[in-house]
Tab-separated table of C-alpha atoms in Angstrom:
chain	number	residue	atom	x	y	z
I	581	MET	CA	12.147	4.393	21.179
I	582	LYS	CA	14.912	2.236	19.649
I	583	VAL	CA	14.212	1.336	16.029
I	584	GLY	CA	15.894	-0.919	13.507
I	585	ILE	CA	15.299	-0.924	9.750
I	586	VAL	CA	15.650	-3.775	7.293
I	587	GLY	CA	15.407	-2.461	3.743
I	588	LEU	CA	16.365	1.213	3.944
I	589	GLY	CA	14.864	2.300	0.636
I	590	TYR	CA	13.348	5.607	-0.399
I	591	ARG	CA	10.080	5.015	1.473
I	592	LEU	CA	11.614	4.218	4.851
I	593	GLY	CA	14.188	6.957	4.402
I	594	TYR	CA	11.256	9.345	4.037
I	595	LEU	CA	9.304	7.797	6.913
I	596	ALA	CA	12.367	8.139	9.139
I	597	HIS	CA	12.039	11.896	8.633
I	598	VAL	CA	8.299	11.850	9.354
I	599	PHE	CA	8.632	9.737	12.511
I	600	THR	CA	11.493	11.805	13.932
I	601	GLN	CA	9.598	15.040	13.288
I	602	VAL	CA	6.434	13.714	14.932
I	603	ARG	CA	8.163	11.976	17.864
I	604	PRO	CA	11.696	13.339	18.561
I	605	ASP	CA	12.689	10.353	20.732
I	606	PHE	CA	12.235	8.039	17.720
I	607	GLN	CA	15.829	6.808	17.377
I	608	ILE	CA	17.119	4.597	14.575
I	609	VAL	CA	19.926	2.520	16.040
I	610	GLY	CA	20.709	0.238	13.109
I	611	TYR	CA	19.819	-0.872	9.609
I	612	VAL	CA	20.293	-3.803	7.256
I	613	ASP	CA	20.614	-3.043	3.541
I	614	PRO	CA	23.509	-3.717	1.131
I	615	ASP	CA	22.647	-0.601	-0.908
I	616	PRO	CA	20.528	1.771	1.237
I	617	ALA	CA	18.878	4.114	-1.283
I	618	GLY	CA	17.111	6.004	1.507
I	619	LEU	CA	20.270	6.786	3.473
I	620	PRO	CA	21.344	9.945	1.557
I	621	SER	CA	18.014	11.688	2.229
I	622	MET	CA	18.364	10.872	5.939
I	623	GLN	CA	21.900	12.249	5.996
I	624	GLU	CA	20.730	15.446	4.265
I	625	ARG	CA	18.198	15.900	7.065
I	626	ASP	CA	20.761	15.028	9.746
I	627	ILE	CA	18.887	11.889	10.776
I	628	GLY	CA	21.124	9.196	12.170
I	629	ALA	CA	20.726	5.667	10.801
I	630	GLY	CA	22.788	4.010	13.507
I	631	ARG	CA	25.013	1.043	12.840
I	632	HIS	CA	25.050	-0.910	9.592
I	633	PHE	CA	24.477	-4.638	10.112
I	634	SER	CA	25.158	-7.278	7.493
I	635	THR	CA	22.176	-9.446	8.498
I	636	LEU	CA	18.843	-8.951	10.214
I	637	GLU	CA	19.671	-11.752	12.664
I	638	ASP	CA	22.802	-9.873	13.737
I	639	MET	CA	20.870	-6.655	14.340
I	640	LEU	CA	18.082	-8.408	16.270
I	641	GLU	CA	20.569	-10.250	18.468
I	642	THR	CA	22.748	-7.177	19.085
I	643	GLU	CA	20.173	-4.441	19.639
I	644	LYS	CA	17.172	-4.512	21.986
I	645	LEU	CA	14.667	-2.953	19.604
I	646	ASP	CA	11.295	-1.456	20.434
I	647	LEU	CA	10.321	-1.539	16.764
I	648	LEU	CA	11.549	-3.236	13.596
I	649	MET	CA	10.625	-1.451	10.353
I	650	VAL	CA	10.505	-3.635	7.236
I	651	GLY	CA	11.026	-1.769	3.960
I	652	SER	CA	12.736	-4.464	1.903
I	653	PRO	CA	11.416	-5.514	-1.538
I	654	ASN	CA	7.975	-7.028	-1.155
I	655	PHE	CA	8.987	-10.631	-1.762
I	656	CYS	CA	11.436	-10.431	1.181
I	657	HIS	CA	8.853	-9.250	3.728
I	658	LEU	CA	7.735	-12.677	4.896
I	659	GLU	CA	11.186	-13.839	6.006
I	660	HIS	CA	11.997	-10.518	7.668
I	661	ILE	CA	8.651	-10.489	9.484
I	662	ARG	CA	9.206	-14.081	10.593
I	663	LEU	CA	12.555	-13.196	12.163
I	664	GLY	CA	11.068	-10.186	13.935
I	665	LEU	CA	8.160	-12.201	15.306
I	666	GLU	CA	10.460	-14.950	16.562
I	667	HIS	CA	12.632	-12.363	18.347
I	668	GLY	CA	9.571	-10.900	20.078
I	669	VAL	CA	9.872	-7.475	18.443
I	670	LYS	CA	7.032	-5.197	17.383
I	671	ILE	CA	7.106	-4.914	13.596
I	672	PHE	CA	5.985	-2.231	11.171
I	673	SER	CA	5.993	-3.581	7.608
I	674	GLU	CA	5.526	-1.457	4.544
I	675	LYS	CA	2.701	-2.539	2.284
I	676	PRO	CA	2.027	-4.853	0.591
I	677	VAL	CA	2.754	-7.279	3.364
I	678	VAL	CA	3.351	-10.340	1.113
I	679	THR	CA	3.245	-11.085	-2.627
I	680	ASP	CA	1.246	-14.260	-3.296
I	681	LEU	CA	-1.357	-16.609	-1.868
I	682	GLU	CA	1.104	-19.126	-0.457
I	683	GLN	CA	2.971	-16.381	1.418
I	684	THR	CA	-0.390	-15.114	2.687
I	685	LEU	CA	-1.265	-18.524	4.109
I	686	GLU	CA	2.206	-18.947	5.594
I	687	LEU	CA	2.052	-15.567	7.319
I	688	ALA	CA	-1.462	-16.338	8.584
I	689	ARG	CA	-0.108	-19.518	10.173
I	690	LEU	CA	2.730	-17.494	11.719
I	691	LEU	CA	0.367	-14.875	13.111
I	692	SER	CA	-1.676	-17.578	14.823
I	693	ARG	CA	1.355	-18.197	17.079
I	694	PHE	CA	2.039	-14.592	18.081
I	695	PRO	CA	0.105	-11.652	19.573
I	696	ALA	CA	-2.328	-10.211	17.036
I	697	ASP	CA	-0.891	-6.708	17.308
I	698	GLN	CA	2.790	-7.614	17.044
I	699	LEU	CA	2.705	-6.904	13.291
I	700	MET	CA	1.563	-3.551	11.902
I	701	VAL	CA	1.251	-2.763	8.188
I	702	GLY	CA	1.735	0.640	6.555
I	703	LEU	CA	-1.609	0.962	4.789
I	704	VAL	CA	-1.221	4.682	5.227
I	705	MET	CA	-4.502	5.790	3.637
I	706	ARG	CA	-6.433	4.392	6.618
I	707	TYR	CA	-4.977	7.394	8.482
I	708	ALA	CA	-5.993	10.041	5.921
I	709	PRO	CA	-8.307	12.756	7.313
I	710	LEU	CA	-10.646	12.336	4.318
I	711	TYR	CA	-11.054	8.618	5.007
I	712	THR	CA	-11.538	9.258	8.735
I	713	GLU	CA	-14.342	11.718	7.986
I	714	LEU	CA	-15.945	9.307	5.510
I	715	ARG	CA	-15.974	6.513	8.077
I	716	ARG	CA	-17.336	8.828	10.767
I	717	ALA	CA	-20.224	9.828	8.515
I	718	GLN	CA	-20.851	6.222	7.550
I	719	ALA	CA	-21.028	5.232	11.226
I	720	GLU	CA	-23.675	7.935	11.725
I	721	GLY	CA	-25.851	6.210	9.115
I	722	ILE	CA	-25.629	8.774	6.319
I	723	LEU	CA	-24.946	6.125	3.665
I	724	GLY	CA	-26.989	3.199	4.945
I	725	ASN	CA	-26.307	-0.254	3.509
I	726	ILE	CA	-23.719	-0.049	0.739
I	727	ALA	CA	-25.089	-1.020	-2.672
I	728	SER	CA	-22.226	-0.263	-5.059
I	729	ILE	CA	-18.932	1.558	-5.398
I	730	GLU	CA	-17.154	3.020	-8.401
I	731	ALA	CA	-13.516	3.868	-7.710
I	732	ALA	CA	-10.216	4.539	-9.450
I	733	GLU	CA	-6.553	5.167	-8.785
I	734	HIS	CA	-4.953	6.949	-11.714
I	735	ILE	CA	-1.301	7.911	-11.431
I	736	ALA	CA	0.825	10.249	-13.522
I	737	PRO	CA	3.274	9.096	-16.243
I	738	PHE	CA	6.332	9.827	-14.076
I	739	HIS	CA	5.070	7.335	-11.497
I	740	GLY	CA	4.150	4.735	-14.104
I	741	ALA	CA	7.594	5.075	-15.667
I	742	PHE	CA	9.138	4.444	-12.247
I	743	PHE	CA	7.319	1.107	-12.050
I	744	MET	CA	8.720	0.135	-15.443
I	745	ARG	CA	12.295	0.950	-14.338
I	746	ASP	CA	12.376	-0.319	-10.750
I	747	TRP	CA	12.423	-3.835	-9.259
I	748	ARG	CA	8.661	-3.468	-8.974
I	749	ARG	CA	8.414	-4.155	-12.709
I	750	TYR	CA	8.651	-7.884	-11.980
I	751	ASP	CA	5.538	-9.590	-10.636
I	752	LYS	CA	7.685	-12.075	-8.723
I	753	TYR	CA	9.225	-9.273	-6.667
I	754	SER	CA	6.313	-6.834	-6.287
I	755	GLY	CA	3.212	-9.013	-6.512
I	756	GLY	CA	1.992	-7.046	-9.538
I	757	PHE	CA	0.705	-3.562	-10.303
I	758	LEU	CA	-2.521	-3.698	-8.261
I	759	MET	CA	-0.699	-5.232	-5.299
I	760	GLU	CA	2.098	-2.670	-5.291
I	761	LYS	CA	0.026	0.432	-5.993
I	762	CYS	CA	-3.637	-0.222	-5.202
I	763	CYS	CA	-3.659	-2.443	-2.106
I	764	HIS	CA	-4.443	0.757	-0.147
I	765	ASP	CA	-7.568	1.422	-2.162
I	766	LEU	CA	-8.962	-2.088	-2.136
I	767	ASP	CA	-8.371	-2.278	1.612
I	768	LEU	CA	-10.354	0.948	2.080
I	769	TYR	CA	-13.310	-0.269	0.031
I	770	ASN	CA	-13.298	-3.665	1.761
I	771	SER	CA	-13.603	-1.815	5.069
I	772	ILE	CA	-16.400	0.435	3.814
I	773	VAL	CA	-18.431	-2.479	2.432
I	774	GLY	CA	-17.897	-4.437	5.656
I	775	ALA	CA	-17.954	-7.864	4.017
I	776	ARG	CA	-15.543	-10.162	2.258
I	777	PRO	CA	-15.274	-10.171	-1.539
I	778	MET	CA	-16.544	-13.449	-2.955
I	779	ARG	CA	-16.397	-13.198	-6.769
I	780	VAL	CA	-14.095	-11.258	-9.140
I	781	ALA	CA	-13.435	-10.610	-12.813
I	782	SER	CA	-10.615	-8.510	-14.250
I	783	PHE	CA	-9.121	-7.210	-17.492
I	784	GLY	CA	-5.879	-5.380	-18.143
I	785	GLY	CA	-2.477	-5.278	-19.813
I	786	ARG	CA	0.325	-3.062	-21.122
I	787	ARG	CA	-1.145	-0.358	-23.321
I	788	SER	CA	0.942	2.776	-22.636
I	789	PHE	CA	4.503	1.785	-21.729
I	790	THR	CA	5.178	-0.144	-24.935
I	791	PRO	CA	7.849	0.288	-27.650
I	792	GLU	CA	5.480	1.888	-30.162
I	793	ASN	CA	4.719	4.672	-27.673
I	794	MET	CA	8.371	5.575	-27.042
I	795	PRO	CA	9.198	9.220	-27.908
I	796	THR	CA	11.021	9.373	-31.243
I	797	ASN	CA	13.190	12.299	-30.176
I	798	TRP	CA	13.828	12.416	-26.438
I	799	GLY	CA	13.697	15.983	-25.161
I	800	ALA	CA	14.288	17.626	-21.817
I	801	ASN	CA	10.621	17.281	-20.863
I	802	ASP	CA	10.605	13.558	-21.663
I	803	THR	CA	13.682	13.023	-19.522
I	804	GLU	CA	12.196	15.038	-16.669
I	805	VAL	CA	8.896	13.140	-16.755
I	806	TYR	CA	10.050	9.575	-17.273
I	807	PHE	CA	13.075	9.780	-14.969
I	808	ARG	CA	11.741	12.140	-12.310
I	809	LYS	CA	11.361	9.400	-9.714
I	810	PRO	CA	14.659	7.558	-9.123
I	811	SER	CA	14.739	3.788	-9.311
I	812	GLY	CA	16.526	1.700	-6.733
I	813	TRP	CA	17.540	-1.940	-6.646
I	814	MET	CA	17.628	-3.614	-10.093
I	815	GLY	CA	16.919	-0.286	-11.771
I	816	THR	CA	16.973	0.190	-15.541
I	817	ASP	CA	16.801	3.203	-17.844
I	818	ARG	CA	14.369	1.426	-20.183
I	819	VAL	CA	10.874	2.882	-19.831
I	820	PHE	CA	8.930	1.754	-22.872
I	821	ASP	CA	10.902	-1.352	-23.785
I	822	SER	CA	11.972	-2.706	-20.407
I	823	ASP	CA	11.658	-6.359	-19.457
I	824	ALA	CA	8.765	-5.549	-17.111
I	825	ASP	CA	5.976	-8.080	-16.803
I	826	ILE	CA	3.554	-5.920	-14.795
I	827	VAL	CA	0.554	-4.316	-16.455
I	828	ASP	CA	0.089	-0.555	-16.692
I	829	SER	CA	-3.721	-0.491	-16.636
I	830	GLN	CA	-6.360	-2.778	-15.162
I	831	THR	CA	-10.025	-2.970	-14.246
I	832	ALA	CA	-11.665	-5.239	-11.685
I	833	LEU	CA	-15.272	-6.127	-10.888
I	834	ILE	CA	-15.886	-7.402	-7.368
I	835	GLU	CA	-18.980	-8.840	-5.700
I	836	TYR	CA	-19.097	-9.005	-1.892
I	837	ALA	CA	-20.733	-11.533	0.382
I	838	ASN	CA	-23.449	-9.033	1.345
I	839	GLY	CA	-24.376	-8.316	-2.300
I	840	ALA	CA	-22.506	-5.011	-2.673
I	841	SER	CA	-20.292	-4.546	-5.727
I	842	LEU	CA	-17.196	-2.564	-6.640
I	843	ALA	CA	-15.929	-1.467	-10.059
I	844	PHE	CA	-12.269	-0.464	-9.762
I	845	HIS	CA	-10.001	1.028	-12.439
I	846	ALA	CA	-6.254	1.675	-12.263
I	847	ASN	CA	-3.998	3.284	-14.855
I	848	SER	CA	-0.371	4.411	-14.572
I	849	ASN	CA	-0.199	6.907	-17.468
I	850	VAL	CA	-2.820	9.542	-16.631
I	851	ALA	CA	-2.089	13.153	-17.542
I	852	ASP	CA	-4.205	14.680	-14.731
I	853	GLN	CA	-4.123	12.069	-11.995
I	854	PHE	CA	-6.894	11.383	-9.515
I	855	ARG	CA	-7.852	8.909	-6.792
I	856	ARG	CA	-11.581	9.112	-6.522
I	857	PHE	CA	-14.639	7.173	-5.467
I	858	CYS	CA	-18.414	7.213	-5.600
I	859	ILE	CA	-20.046	5.145	-2.851
I	860	ILE	CA	-23.785	4.614	-3.160
I	861	GLY	CA	-25.826	3.413	-0.218
I	862	ALA	CA	-29.510	2.903	0.530
I	863	LYS	CA	-29.731	6.264	2.359
I	864	GLY	CA	-27.117	8.401	0.663
I	865	MET	CA	-24.016	8.685	-1.462
I	866	ALA	CA	-20.445	9.860	-1.011
I	867	GLU	CA	-18.151	11.249	-3.666
I	868	GLY	CA	-14.543	12.091	-3.016
I	869	ASP	CA	-11.035	12.340	-4.365
I	870	PHE	CA	-7.893	12.001	-2.258
I	871	ILE	CA	-5.754	13.851	-4.814
I	872	ARG	CA	-8.202	16.617	-5.704
I	873	GLY	CA	-9.065	16.855	-2.036
I	874	PHE	CA	-12.806	16.833	-1.516
I	875	LEU	CA	-15.604	14.833	0.090
I	876	ARG	CA	-19.281	15.444	-0.679
I	877	MET	CA	-22.175	13.443	0.711
I	878	HIS	CA	-25.831	13.676	-0.305
I	879	ASP	CA	-29.056	12.374	1.209
I	880	ALA	CA	-30.820	9.950	-1.157
I	881	ARG	CA	-34.369	11.097	-0.365
I	882	THR	CA	-33.894	14.871	-0.396
I	883	SER	CA	-30.759	15.228	-2.593
I	884	GLU	CA	-29.490	17.610	0.081
I	885	CYS	CA	-25.709	17.956	0.359
I	886	VAL	CA	-25.058	17.080	4.001
I	887	ILE	CA	-21.236	17.170	3.912
I	888	ASP	CA	-19.050	19.315	1.656
I	889	ARG	CA	-15.442	19.438	2.803
I	890	GLU	CA	-12.007	20.005	1.312
I	891	PHE	CA	-8.850	18.170	2.372
I	892	PRO	CA	-5.149	18.771	1.647
I	893	ARG	CA	-3.447	16.835	-1.124
I	894	SER	CA	-0.230	17.080	0.882
I	895	THR	CA	1.128	18.696	4.021
I	896	ALA	CA	4.554	19.793	5.217
I	897	LEU	CA	5.292	16.194	6.238
I	898	SER	CA	2.901	14.040	4.225
I	899	VAL	CA	2.757	13.086	0.561
I	900	HIS	CA	-0.358	11.028	1.358
I	901	TYR	CA	-3.055	13.625	2.042
I	902	GLY	CA	-1.985	14.314	5.621
I	903	ALA	CA	-1.886	10.624	6.514
I	904	ASP	CA	1.843	9.969	6.972
I	905	GLU	CA	2.281	12.054	10.109
I	906	GLN	CA	-0.931	10.651	11.609
I	907	MET	CA	0.289	7.123	10.960
I	908	ALA	CA	3.643	7.940	12.576
I	909	ALA	CA	1.957	9.330	15.681
I	910	ASP	CA	-0.468	6.418	15.950
I	911	VAL	CA	2.179	3.731	15.428
I	912	TYR	CA	4.381	5.367	18.078
I	913	ASP	CA	1.469	5.504	20.530
I	914	HIS	CA	0.567	1.906	19.756
I	915	VAL	CA	4.090	0.692	20.508
I	916	THR	CA	4.588	2.812	23.624
I	917	LYS	CA	1.046	2.964	25.055
I	918	GLY	CA	-0.849	0.098	23.443
I	919	ARG	CA	-3.361	2.352	21.700
I	920	PRO	CA	-5.373	0.679	18.907
I	921	LEU	CA	-4.718	1.250	15.203
I	922	PRO	CA	-7.295	1.692	12.417
I	923	VAL	CA	-5.912	-1.194	10.331
I	924	SER	CA	-4.528	-4.632	11.166
I	925	ALA	CA	-2.229	-7.145	9.532
I	926	ILE	CA	-5.298	-9.328	8.913
I	927	ASP	CA	-6.946	-6.457	7.007
I	928	ALA	CA	-3.811	-6.202	4.878
I	929	LEU	CA	-3.742	-9.940	4.194
I	930	GLU	CA	-7.417	-9.912	3.208
I	931	ALA	CA	-6.858	-7.071	0.740
I	932	GLY	CA	-3.884	-8.971	-0.646
I	933	LEU	CA	-5.838	-12.196	-1.043
I	934	LEU	CA	-8.462	-10.264	-3.017
I	935	ILE	CA	-5.777	-8.896	-5.326
I	936	PHE	CA	-4.264	-12.350	-5.916
I	937	MET	CA	-7.681	-13.578	-7.048
I	938	ILE	CA	-8.143	-10.500	-9.258
I	939	GLU	CA	-4.823	-11.343	-10.917
I	940	GLN	CA	-5.924	-14.936	-11.379
I	941	ALA	CA	-9.123	-13.722	-13.016
I	942	ARG	CA	-7.164	-11.437	-15.360
I	943	ARG	CA	-4.713	-14.127	-16.405
I	944	THR	CA	-7.301	-16.884	-16.877
I	945	LYS	CA	-10.003	-14.620	-18.334
I	946	THR	CA	-12.548	-16.197	-15.990
I	947	VAL	CA	-14.772	-15.198	-13.109
I	948	VAL	CA	-13.008	-16.423	-9.965
I	949	GLU	CA	-14.833	-17.532	-6.819
I	950	LEU	CA	-13.065	-16.778	-3.531
I	951	GLY	CA	-14.899	-19.134	-1.165
I	952	ASP	CA	-12.236	-21.860	-1.150
I	953	SER	CA	-9.450	-19.310	-0.701
I	954	TRP	CA	-11.190	-17.783	2.334
I	955	ALA	CA	-11.640	-21.249	3.818
I	956	ARG	CA	-7.917	-21.906	3.446
I	957	PHE	CA	-7.096	-18.490	4.901
I	958	ASP	CA	-9.323	-19.003	7.947
I	959	ALA	CA	-7.859	-22.468	8.491
I	960	ALA	CA	-4.343	-21.008	8.363
I	961	LEU	CA	-5.258	-18.330	10.906
I	962	ALA	CA	-6.553	-21.099	13.155
I	963	SER	CA	-3.424	-23.197	12.477
I	964	GLU	CA	-5.571	-25.914	10.908
I	965	GLU	CA	-3.830	-25.893	7.513
């Protein structure tokens, strides 16, 4: 398989390792990036990156690619995806696929002109063994109709500090904190509910990474924590007093078209991080945590525990609960054999649209209705807008 990369950052440098370990004939023949932060890790692992191209157009016109991988900053994805679609190449884009509502509608209009499966999106948690088991049990009827969900993604201070120091600190580049970090989670819960979100409210702000919380005497531990994760393009060494405009904590309340509800909480300065959920249905409930690695399900009428399983937080290849290598294998098989994937570009766009409306609710301090936005989205998919 001949692969090209546009935006060779840390994530795609890591995924290059995963893909080549899972499928040895995965060959990167070229890349486009003026400052490829992911290249050193590939060189350390003796993974070839192929030829450096100055523009994506040059690479697409020179190389006959089987797959284009898009790992550029989020706000660049739309243009890079457009070029790949127009050159007839299969595309794997890192999440989030786009950064605002107008880009969402524009990409929806683009997708209406091309095969539905030409664009894949790296919502890697759809491939996690824990999620696969949860969905299997749900399909067997253990939960019944979903009534409500309580969920959270809480990340450690070293990861929150990275957001304050990287290009992701600007909403205009990343799409915001929930878009950059939690689009996985909201996509998962959309899929579990099985209906579109129709009404949202949200609250949040900067409460941890602020000047008054800066250590007065920086020690070795502070340096190790707040600079553990390297920043890339537009990086800064300012953690607590950077020019970031993203929030570091946020809550969202979501009501779905079928009456189910979701309460979601995210925080980027949590000492003992977790990524957990409690899903309550008419017939049973499911509790789990991707980081702490468990899934328990109980029958509502008998209180009997019907599933009690543990899952790995990481594996030899995966930092995402065993999901990265499964995603690599499935994407490869999709490109080479046409096998279906558990998540689509439309799923990714729908999760993104939800997050845009959550951000609107936070900024305006109002309850936001999504009906008009869905109508515009559907019209764009049908090329009617």
